[in-house]
Short mmCIF file of C-alpha atoms in Angstrom, two decimals:
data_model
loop_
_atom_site.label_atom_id
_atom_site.label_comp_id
_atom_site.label_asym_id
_atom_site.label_seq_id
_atom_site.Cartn_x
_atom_site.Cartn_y
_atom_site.Cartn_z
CA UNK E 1396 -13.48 12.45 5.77
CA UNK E 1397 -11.70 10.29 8.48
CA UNK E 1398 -8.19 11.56 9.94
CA UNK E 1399 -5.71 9.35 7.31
CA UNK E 1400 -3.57 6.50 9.58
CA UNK E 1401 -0.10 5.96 8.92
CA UNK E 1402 2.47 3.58 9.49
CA UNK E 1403 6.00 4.70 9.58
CA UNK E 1404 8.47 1.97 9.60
CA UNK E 1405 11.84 3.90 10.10
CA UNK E 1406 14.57 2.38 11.85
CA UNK E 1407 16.62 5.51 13.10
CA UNK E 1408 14.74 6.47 16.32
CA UNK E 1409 15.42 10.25 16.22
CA UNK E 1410 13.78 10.63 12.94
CA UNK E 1411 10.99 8.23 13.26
CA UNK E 1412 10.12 10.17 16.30
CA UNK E 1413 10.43 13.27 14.56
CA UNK E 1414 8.36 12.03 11.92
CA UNK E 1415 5.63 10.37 14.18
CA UNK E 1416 5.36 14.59 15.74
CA UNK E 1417 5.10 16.28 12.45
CA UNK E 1418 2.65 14.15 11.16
CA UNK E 1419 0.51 14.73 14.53
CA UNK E 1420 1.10 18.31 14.21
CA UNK E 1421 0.03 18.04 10.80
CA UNK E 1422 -3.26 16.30 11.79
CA UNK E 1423 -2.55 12.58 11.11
CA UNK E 1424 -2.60 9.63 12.96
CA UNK E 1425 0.52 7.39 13.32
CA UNK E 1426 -0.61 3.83 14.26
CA UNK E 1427 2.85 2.44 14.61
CA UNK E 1428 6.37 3.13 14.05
CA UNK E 1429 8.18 -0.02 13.03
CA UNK E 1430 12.30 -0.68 12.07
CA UNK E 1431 11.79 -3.46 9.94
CA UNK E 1432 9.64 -5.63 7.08
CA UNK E 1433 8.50 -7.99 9.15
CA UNK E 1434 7.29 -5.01 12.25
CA UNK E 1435 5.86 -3.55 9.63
CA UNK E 1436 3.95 -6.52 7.63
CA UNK E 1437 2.43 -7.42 11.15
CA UNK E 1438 1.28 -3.79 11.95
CA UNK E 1439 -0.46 -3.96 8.54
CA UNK E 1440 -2.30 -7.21 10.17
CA UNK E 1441 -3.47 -5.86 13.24
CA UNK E 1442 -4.89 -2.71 11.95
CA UNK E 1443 -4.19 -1.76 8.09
CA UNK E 1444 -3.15 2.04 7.40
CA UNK E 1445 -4.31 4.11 4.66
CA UNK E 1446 -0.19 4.87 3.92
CA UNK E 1447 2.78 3.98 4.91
CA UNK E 1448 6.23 6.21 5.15
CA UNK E 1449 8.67 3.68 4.54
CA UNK E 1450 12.39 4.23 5.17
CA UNK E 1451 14.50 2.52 2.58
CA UNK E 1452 17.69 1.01 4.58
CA UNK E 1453 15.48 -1.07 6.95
CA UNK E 1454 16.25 -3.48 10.22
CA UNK E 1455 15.99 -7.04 8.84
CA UNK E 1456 17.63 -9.14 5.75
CA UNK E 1457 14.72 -7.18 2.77
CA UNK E 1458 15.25 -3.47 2.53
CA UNK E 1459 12.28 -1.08 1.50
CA UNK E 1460 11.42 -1.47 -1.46
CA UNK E 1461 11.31 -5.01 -1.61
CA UNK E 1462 9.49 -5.27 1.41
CA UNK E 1463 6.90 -2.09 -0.24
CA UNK E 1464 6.34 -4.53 -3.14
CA UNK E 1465 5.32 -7.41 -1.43
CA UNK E 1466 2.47 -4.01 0.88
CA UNK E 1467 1.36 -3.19 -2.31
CA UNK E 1468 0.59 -6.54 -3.87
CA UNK E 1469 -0.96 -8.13 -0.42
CA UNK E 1470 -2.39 -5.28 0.88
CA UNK E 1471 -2.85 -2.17 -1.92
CA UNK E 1472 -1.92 0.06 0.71
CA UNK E 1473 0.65 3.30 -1.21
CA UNK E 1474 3.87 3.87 0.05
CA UNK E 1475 6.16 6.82 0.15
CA UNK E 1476 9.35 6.44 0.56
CA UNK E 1477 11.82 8.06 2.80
CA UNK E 1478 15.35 7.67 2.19
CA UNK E 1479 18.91 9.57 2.98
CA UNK E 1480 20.29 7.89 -0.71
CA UNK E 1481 19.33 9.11 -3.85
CA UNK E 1482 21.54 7.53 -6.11
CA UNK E 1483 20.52 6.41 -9.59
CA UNK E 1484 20.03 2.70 -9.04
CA UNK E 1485 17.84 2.94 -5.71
CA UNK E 1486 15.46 5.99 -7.51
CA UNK E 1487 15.52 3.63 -10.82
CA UNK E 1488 14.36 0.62 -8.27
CA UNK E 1489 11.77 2.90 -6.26
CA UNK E 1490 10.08 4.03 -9.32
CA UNK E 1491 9.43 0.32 -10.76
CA UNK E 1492 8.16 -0.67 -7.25
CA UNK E 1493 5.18 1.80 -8.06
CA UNK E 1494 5.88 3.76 -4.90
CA UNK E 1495 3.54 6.82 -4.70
CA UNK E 1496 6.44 8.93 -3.66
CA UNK E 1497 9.80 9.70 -2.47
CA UNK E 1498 11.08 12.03 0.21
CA UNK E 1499 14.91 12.78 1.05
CA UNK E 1500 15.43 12.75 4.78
CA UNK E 1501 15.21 15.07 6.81
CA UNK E 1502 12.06 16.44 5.45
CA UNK E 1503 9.93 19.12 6.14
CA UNK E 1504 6.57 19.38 7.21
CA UNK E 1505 5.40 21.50 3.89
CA UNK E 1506 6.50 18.82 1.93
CA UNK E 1507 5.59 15.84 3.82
CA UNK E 1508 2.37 17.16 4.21
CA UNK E 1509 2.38 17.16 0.45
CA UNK E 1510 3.27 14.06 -0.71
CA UNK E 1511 1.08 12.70 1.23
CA UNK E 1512 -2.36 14.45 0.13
CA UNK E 1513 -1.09 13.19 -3.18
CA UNK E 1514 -0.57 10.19 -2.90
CA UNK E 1515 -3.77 9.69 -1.13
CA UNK E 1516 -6.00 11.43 -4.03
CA UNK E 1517 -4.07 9.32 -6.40
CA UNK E 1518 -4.72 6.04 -4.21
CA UNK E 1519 -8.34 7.20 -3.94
CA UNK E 1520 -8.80 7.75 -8.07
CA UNK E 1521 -6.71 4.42 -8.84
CA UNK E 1522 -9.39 2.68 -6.50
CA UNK E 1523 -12.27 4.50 -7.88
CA UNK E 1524 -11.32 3.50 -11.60
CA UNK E 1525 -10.29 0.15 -10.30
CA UNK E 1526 -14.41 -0.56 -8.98
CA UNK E 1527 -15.45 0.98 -12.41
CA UNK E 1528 -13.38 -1.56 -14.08
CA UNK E 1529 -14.59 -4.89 -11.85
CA UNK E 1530 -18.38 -4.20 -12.29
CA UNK E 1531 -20.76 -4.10 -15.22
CA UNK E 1532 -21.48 -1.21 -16.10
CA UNK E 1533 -25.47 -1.79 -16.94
CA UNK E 1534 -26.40 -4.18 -13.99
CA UNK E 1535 -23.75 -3.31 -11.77
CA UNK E 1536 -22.70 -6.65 -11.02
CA UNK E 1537 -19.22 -8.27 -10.82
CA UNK E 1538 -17.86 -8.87 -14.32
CA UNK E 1539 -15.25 -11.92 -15.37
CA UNK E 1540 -12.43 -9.26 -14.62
CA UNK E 1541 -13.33 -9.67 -10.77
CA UNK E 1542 -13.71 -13.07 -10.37
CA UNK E 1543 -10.12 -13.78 -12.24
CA UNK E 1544 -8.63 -10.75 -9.31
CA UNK E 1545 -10.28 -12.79 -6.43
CA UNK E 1546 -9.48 -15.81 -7.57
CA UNK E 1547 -5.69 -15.12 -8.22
CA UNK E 1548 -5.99 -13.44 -4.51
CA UNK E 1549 -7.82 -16.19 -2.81
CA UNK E 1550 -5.13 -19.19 -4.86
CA UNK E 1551 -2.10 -16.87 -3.04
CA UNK E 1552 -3.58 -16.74 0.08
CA UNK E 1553 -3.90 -20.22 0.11
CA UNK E 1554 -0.35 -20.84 -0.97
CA UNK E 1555 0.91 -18.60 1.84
CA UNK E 1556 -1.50 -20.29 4.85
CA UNK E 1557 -0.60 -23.86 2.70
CA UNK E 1558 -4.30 -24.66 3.38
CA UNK E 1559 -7.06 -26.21 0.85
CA UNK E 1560 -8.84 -24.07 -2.31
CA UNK E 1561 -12.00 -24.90 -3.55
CA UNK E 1562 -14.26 -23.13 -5.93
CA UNK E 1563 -17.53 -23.97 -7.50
CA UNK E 1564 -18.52 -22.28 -10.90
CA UNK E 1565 -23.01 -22.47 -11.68
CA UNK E 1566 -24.01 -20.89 -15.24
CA UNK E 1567 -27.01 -20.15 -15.59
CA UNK E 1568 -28.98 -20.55 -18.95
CA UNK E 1569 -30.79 -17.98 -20.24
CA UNK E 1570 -29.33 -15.19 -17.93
CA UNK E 1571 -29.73 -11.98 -20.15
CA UNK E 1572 -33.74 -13.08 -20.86
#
């Protein structure tokens, strides 16, 4: 198994740079550290992590969780969150952001350490079950499930880069003979 990367994107120096040493010490790799949503959306782009520690009250006009939303649903990449505040309303908002966790800063090693192995087993099942679910399970092949996924996908990405979409459907007759 390859050494996880990680992204923090932190933007109180001290702790990010306590963080970035922990997680060394610990046997990780930190690509970047990043202080706000946009750092951190173009670190994903020039080399994708396998998780990202994301600080809450970011740099920037989107906080954490909003900018953890729009990771997940470009990217699939889990997120833990790291955060000072644990009031009601921002653990209510983390949780329906479908974070993969939430630390209280400061943290300790034992329990960063942690929340991270879990969240990457649970990444790795919910990707496991998620290729069970796009492919038949007889021939193997993609099933209508996929090509509705990519499609959606392919129609945002072309949205974003405001560039052309075509696609080209063939059937083919007689396919389970």
């Amino acid at each position: 198994m390859t050494t996880p990367l990680i992204l923090i994107v932190e933007d109180e120096l001290i702790i990010a740079r306590d963080l970035s040493q922990k997680l060394r010490q610990s046997g990780y790799q930190v690509s970047e550290v990043v202080s706000s949503g946009a750092a951190a959306l173009a670190a994903i782009e020039r080399r994708a992590p396998d998780i990202i520690l994301m600080d809450i009250v970011i740099k920037g006009e989107r906080d954490g969780i909003d900018v953890a939303r729009e990771i997940y649903e470009r990217f699939e990449i889990p997120v833990i969150y790291l955060t000072a505040y644990a009031d009601e309303d921002t653990l209510k908002r983390a949780e329906q952001s479908g974070a993969y966790g939430y630390l209280l800063k400061p943290c300790n090693e034992r329990e960063m350490r942690a929340a991270l192995q879990l969240a990457l087993q649970k990444h790795q099942q919910y990707q496991a079950l998620q290729r069970q679910s796009l492919r038949d399970g007889l021939t193997g092949l993609h099933n209508r499930r996929f090509l509705d996924e990519i499609l959606l996908k392919e129609a945002e990405k072309a949205k974003r880069g405001e560039y052309p979409l075509s696609a080209a459907m063939i059937d083919i007759d007689h396919f389970k003979k």
